[in-house]
Coordinates of C-alpha atoms and ligand atoms in Angstrom, one line a residue:
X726 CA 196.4 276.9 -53.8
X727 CA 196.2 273.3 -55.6
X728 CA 195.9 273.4 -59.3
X729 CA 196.0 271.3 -62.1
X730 CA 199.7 271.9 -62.5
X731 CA 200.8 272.1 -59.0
X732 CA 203.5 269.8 -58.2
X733 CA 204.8 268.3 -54.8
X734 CA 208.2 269.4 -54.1
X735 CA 208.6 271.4 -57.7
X736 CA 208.5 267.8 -59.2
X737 CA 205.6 265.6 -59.2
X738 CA 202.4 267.0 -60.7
X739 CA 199.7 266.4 -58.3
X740 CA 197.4 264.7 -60.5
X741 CA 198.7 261.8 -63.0
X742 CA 197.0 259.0 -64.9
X743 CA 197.1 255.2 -64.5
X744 CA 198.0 252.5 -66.7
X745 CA 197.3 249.6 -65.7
X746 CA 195.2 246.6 -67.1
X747 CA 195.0 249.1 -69.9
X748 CA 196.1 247.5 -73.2
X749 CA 195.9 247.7 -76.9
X750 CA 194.3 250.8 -78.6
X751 CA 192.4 251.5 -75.7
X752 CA 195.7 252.3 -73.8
X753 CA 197.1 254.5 -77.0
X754 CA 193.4 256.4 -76.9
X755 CA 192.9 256.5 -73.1
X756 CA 196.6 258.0 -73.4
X757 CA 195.7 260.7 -75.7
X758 CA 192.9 261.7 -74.6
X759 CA 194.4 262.1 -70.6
X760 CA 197.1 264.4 -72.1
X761 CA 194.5 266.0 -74.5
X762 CA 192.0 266.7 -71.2
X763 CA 195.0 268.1 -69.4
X764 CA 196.6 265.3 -67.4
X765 CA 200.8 265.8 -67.4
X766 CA 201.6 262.7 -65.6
X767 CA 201.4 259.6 -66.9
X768 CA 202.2 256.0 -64.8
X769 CA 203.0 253.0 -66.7
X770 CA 205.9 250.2 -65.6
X771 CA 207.4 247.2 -67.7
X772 CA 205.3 244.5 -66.1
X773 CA 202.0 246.3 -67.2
X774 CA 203.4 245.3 -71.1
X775 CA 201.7 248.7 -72.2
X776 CA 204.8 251.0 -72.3
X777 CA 204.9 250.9 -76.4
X778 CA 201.3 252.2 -76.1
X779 CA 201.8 254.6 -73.4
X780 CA 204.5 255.8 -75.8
X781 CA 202.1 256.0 -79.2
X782 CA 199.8 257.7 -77.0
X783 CA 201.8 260.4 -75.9
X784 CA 203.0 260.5 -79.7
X785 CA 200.3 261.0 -81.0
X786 CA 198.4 263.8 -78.4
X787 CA 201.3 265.7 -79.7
X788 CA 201.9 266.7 -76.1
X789 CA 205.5 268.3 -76.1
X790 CA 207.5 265.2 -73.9
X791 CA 209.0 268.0 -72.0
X792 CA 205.8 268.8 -70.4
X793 CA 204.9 265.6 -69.6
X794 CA 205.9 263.9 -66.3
X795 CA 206.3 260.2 -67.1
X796 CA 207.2 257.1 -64.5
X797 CA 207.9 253.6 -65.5
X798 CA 208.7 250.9 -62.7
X799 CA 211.4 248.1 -62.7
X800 CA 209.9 244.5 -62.7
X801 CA 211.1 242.3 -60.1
X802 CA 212.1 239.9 -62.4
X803 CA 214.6 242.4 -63.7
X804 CA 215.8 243.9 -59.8
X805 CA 219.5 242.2 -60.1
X806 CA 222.3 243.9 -61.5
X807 CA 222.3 242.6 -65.1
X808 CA 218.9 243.2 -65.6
X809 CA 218.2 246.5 -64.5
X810 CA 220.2 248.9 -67.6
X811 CA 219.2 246.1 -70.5
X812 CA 215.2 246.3 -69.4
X813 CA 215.4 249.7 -69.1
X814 CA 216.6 250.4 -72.4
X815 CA 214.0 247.8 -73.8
X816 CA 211.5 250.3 -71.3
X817 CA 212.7 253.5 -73.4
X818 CA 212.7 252.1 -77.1
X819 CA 209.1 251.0 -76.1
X820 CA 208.2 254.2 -74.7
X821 CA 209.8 256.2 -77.5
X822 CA 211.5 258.4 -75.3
X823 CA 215.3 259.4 -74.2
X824 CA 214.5 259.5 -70.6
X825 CA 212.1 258.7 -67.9
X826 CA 211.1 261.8 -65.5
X827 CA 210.7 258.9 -62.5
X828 CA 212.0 255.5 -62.6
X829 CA 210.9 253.5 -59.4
X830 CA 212.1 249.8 -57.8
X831 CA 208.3 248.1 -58.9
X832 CA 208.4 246.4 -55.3
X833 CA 210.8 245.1 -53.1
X834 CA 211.8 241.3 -53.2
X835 CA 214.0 239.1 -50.9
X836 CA 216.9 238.2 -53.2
X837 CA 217.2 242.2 -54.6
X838 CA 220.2 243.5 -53.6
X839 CA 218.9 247.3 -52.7
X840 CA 222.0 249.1 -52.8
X841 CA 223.2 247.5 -56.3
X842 CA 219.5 248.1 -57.6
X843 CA 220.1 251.5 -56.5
X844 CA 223.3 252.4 -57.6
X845 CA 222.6 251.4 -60.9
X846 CA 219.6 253.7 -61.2
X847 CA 221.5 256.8 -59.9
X848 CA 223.5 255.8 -62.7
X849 CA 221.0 256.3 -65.1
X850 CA 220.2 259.6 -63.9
X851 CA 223.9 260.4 -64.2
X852 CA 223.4 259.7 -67.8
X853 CA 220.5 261.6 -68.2
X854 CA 217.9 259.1 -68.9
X855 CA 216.3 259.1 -65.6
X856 CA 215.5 262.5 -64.1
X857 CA 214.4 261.0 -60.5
X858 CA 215.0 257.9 -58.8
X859 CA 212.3 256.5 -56.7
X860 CA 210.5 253.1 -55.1
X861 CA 207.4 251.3 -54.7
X862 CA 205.5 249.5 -51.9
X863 CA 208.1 250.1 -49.9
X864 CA 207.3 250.4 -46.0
X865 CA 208.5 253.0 -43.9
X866 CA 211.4 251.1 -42.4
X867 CA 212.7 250.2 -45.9
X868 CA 211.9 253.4 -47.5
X869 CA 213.6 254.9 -44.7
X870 CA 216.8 252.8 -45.1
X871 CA 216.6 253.1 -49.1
X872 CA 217.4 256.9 -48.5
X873 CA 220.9 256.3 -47.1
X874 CA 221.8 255.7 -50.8
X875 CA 220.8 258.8 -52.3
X876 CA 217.7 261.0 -53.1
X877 CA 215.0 258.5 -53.3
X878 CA 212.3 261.4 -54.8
X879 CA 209.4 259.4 -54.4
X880 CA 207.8 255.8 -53.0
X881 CA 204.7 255.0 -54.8
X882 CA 202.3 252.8 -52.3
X883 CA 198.3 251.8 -52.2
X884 CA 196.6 254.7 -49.9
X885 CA 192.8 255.3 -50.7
X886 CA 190.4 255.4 -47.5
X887 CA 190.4 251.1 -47.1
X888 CA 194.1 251.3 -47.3
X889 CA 196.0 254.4 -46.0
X890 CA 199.9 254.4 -46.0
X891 CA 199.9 257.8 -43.4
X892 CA 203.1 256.3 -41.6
X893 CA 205.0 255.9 -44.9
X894 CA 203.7 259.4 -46.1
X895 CA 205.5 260.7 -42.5
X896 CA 208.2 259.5 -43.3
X897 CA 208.5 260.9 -47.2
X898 CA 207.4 264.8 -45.4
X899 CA 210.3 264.7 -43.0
X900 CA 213.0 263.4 -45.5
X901 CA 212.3 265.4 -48.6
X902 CA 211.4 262.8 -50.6
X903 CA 207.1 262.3 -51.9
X904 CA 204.1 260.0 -51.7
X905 CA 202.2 258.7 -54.9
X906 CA 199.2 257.2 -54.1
X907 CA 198.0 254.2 -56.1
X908 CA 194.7 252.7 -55.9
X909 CA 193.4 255.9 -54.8
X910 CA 189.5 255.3 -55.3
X911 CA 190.1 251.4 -54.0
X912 CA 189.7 250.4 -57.5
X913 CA 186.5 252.1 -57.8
X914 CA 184.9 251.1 -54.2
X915 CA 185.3 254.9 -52.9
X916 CA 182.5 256.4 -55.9
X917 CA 179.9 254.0 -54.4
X918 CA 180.7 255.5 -50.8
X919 CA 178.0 257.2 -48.9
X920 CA 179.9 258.9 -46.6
X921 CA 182.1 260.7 -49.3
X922 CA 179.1 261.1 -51.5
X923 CA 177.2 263.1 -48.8
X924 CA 180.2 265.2 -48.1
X925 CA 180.4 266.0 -52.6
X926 CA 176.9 266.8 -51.8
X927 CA 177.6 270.2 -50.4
X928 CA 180.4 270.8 -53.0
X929 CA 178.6 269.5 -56.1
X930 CA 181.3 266.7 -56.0
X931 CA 181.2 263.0 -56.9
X932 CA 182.3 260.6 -54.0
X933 CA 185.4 259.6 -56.3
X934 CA 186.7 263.5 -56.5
X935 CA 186.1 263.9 -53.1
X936 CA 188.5 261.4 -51.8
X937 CA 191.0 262.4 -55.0
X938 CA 191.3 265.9 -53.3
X939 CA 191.3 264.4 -49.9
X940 CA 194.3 262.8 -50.5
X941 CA 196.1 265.5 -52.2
X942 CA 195.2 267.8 -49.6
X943 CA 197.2 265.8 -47.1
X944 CA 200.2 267.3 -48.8
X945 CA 203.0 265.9 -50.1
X946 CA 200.9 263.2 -52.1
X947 CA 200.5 262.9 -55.7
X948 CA 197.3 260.4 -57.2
X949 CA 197.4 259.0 -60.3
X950 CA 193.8 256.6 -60.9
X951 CA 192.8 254.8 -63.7
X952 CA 190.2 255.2 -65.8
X953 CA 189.5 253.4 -69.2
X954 CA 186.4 255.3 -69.4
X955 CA 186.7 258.7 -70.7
X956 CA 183.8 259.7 -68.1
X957 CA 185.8 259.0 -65.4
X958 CA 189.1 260.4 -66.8
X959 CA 187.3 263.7 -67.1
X960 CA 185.9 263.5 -63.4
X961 CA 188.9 262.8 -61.9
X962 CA 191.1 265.7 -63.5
X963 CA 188.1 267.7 -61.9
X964 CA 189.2 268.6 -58.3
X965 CA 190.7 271.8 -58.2
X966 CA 188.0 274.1 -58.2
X967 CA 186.9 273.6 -54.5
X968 CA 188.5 272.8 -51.6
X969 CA 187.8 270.5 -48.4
X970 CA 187.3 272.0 -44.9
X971 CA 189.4 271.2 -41.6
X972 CA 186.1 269.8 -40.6
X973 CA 185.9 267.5 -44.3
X974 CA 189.1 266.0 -43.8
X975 CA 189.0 265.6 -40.5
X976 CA 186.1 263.9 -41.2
X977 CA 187.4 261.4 -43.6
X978 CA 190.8 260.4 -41.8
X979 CA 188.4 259.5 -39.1
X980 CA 186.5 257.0 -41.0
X981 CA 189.4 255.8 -42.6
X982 CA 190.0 254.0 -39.4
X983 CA 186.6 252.0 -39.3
X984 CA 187.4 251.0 -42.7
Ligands
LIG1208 P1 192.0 253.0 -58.9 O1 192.6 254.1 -59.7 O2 191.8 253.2 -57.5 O3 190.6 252.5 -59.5 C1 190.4 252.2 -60.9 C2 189.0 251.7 -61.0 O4 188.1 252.8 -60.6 C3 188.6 251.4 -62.4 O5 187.7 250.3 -62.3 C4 187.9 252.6 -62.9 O6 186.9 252.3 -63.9 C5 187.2 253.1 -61.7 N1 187.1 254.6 -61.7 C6 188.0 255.5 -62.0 N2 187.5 256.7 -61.9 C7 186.2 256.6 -61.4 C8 185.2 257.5 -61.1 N3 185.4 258.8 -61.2 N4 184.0 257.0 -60.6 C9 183.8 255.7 -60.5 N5 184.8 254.7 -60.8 C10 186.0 255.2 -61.3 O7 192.9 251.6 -59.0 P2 194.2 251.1 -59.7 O8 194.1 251.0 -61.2 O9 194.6 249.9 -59.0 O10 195.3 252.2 -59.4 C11 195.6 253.4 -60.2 C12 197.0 253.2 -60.8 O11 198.0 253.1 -59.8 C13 197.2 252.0 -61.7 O12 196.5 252.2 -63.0 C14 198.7 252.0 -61.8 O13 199.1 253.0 -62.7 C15 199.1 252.3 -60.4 N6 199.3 251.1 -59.6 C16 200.5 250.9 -59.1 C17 200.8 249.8 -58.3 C18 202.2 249.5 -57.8 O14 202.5 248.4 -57.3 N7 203.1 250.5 -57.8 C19 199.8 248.9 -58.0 C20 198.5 249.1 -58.5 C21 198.2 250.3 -59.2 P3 187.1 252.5 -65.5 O15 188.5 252.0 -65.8 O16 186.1 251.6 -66.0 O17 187.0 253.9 -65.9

């Protein structure tokens, strides 16, 4: 059964929160108040430029850190060798924290050597300040090569019902490693779906929940959206008190493909 606090694999909690194009005191509140409703997962990364208020945030919800599940991502400015320890430090001191619990390759660029990039960040979790090692937007060919280095515990990609990222999810199931689904309402399109809507009819569901639990119901995938508005944070945690039928999800893979 999902709950608030289940994780995929023992690791990643199911439901997280979204940073970006959240700044200022809106960040530190929107921060606070996620951990305060109940979120324990929060997603930032060093190009968003809001890790020092992700970090007052969490300070001041006076969340313990232990209990909170917290990824930052590498900018690809910073994906070459002497870049990678010296940013993530800067990352740290801004985010008031001794460690990361996921630190993830932003998104894959021509010049990055992977394996260096790599190394270096298993390094980091050698020395305790990253406790998983993990990349974004990479596609399944990539992702699948990036594992030859070493447990690559998660890849972070855009799947919401416009944009689904199945193949790469197969490919996390059969090699131990986990999704993270980002733009998981398509950036808000999903709540003004009428499909979705009529199927949160029966369950007394918004469209947005419904495709939330959709894809966390696929298994092995984590969501994290973003919401400045407090409304909307509070929705979104709300999907763990009913559950979509064979028939329901069947339902909404099958429009995913006329989407
Ligand atoms: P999203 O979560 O799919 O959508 C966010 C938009 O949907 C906002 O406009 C938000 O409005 C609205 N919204 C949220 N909940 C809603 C609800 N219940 N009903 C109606 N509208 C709702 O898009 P996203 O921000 O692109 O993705 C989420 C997170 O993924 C980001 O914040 C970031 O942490 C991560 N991300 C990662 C990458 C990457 O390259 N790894 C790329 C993009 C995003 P309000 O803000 O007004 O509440």
């Amino acid at each position: 059964m999902l709950t608030a606090e289940s994780k995929i694999r023992d690791i990643i909690p199911v439901i997280g929160f979204g940073t970006w194009e959240i700044g200022g005191d809106t960040c530190v509140e929107s921060v606070k108040d996620a951990l305060n409703i109940g979120y324990r997962h929060i997603d930032t990364a060093q190009v968003y430029n809001n890790e020092e208020e992700v970090g007052k945030g969490i300070k001041q919800s006076g969340t313990d850190r232990e209990d909170i599940f917290l990824t930052t991502k590498i900018a690809t400015n910073n994906l070459h060798i002497g870049r990678i320890k010296p940013s993530f430090e800067e990352s740290l001191q801004k985010l008031q924290t001794g460690y990361v619990d996921l630190l993830l390759i932003h998104w894959p660029i021509q010049s990055m050597n992977l394996k260096a990039c790599l190394q270096a960040m298993f390094e980091l979790k050698e020395e305790n300040k990253v406790r998983h090692v993990g990349v974004s937007n990479f596609g399944p060919e990539l992702f699948e090569r990036s594992l030859i280095y070493g447990h690559i515990a998660n890849n972070q990609v855009k799947f919401n019902p416009y944009h689904t990222a199945f193949d790469t999810l197969e490919v996390a199931k059969k090699t131990d490693s986990t999704l993270t689904a980002y733009s998981p309402l398509g950036r808000g399109r999903a709540s003004k779906d009428e499909t979705f809507s009529e199927i949160g009819e029966g369950h007394n569901k918004t469209a947005s929940q419904i495709i939330l639990r959709w894809l966390i119901q696929l298994g092995n995938v984590s969501v994290i959206p973003k919401a400045a508005s407090e409304k909307h944070r509070r929705e979104n945690f709300e999907i763990f008190d009913f559950e979509l039928s064979e028939e329901e999800m069947k339902r909404i893979n099958d429009v995913t493909k006329t989407k």
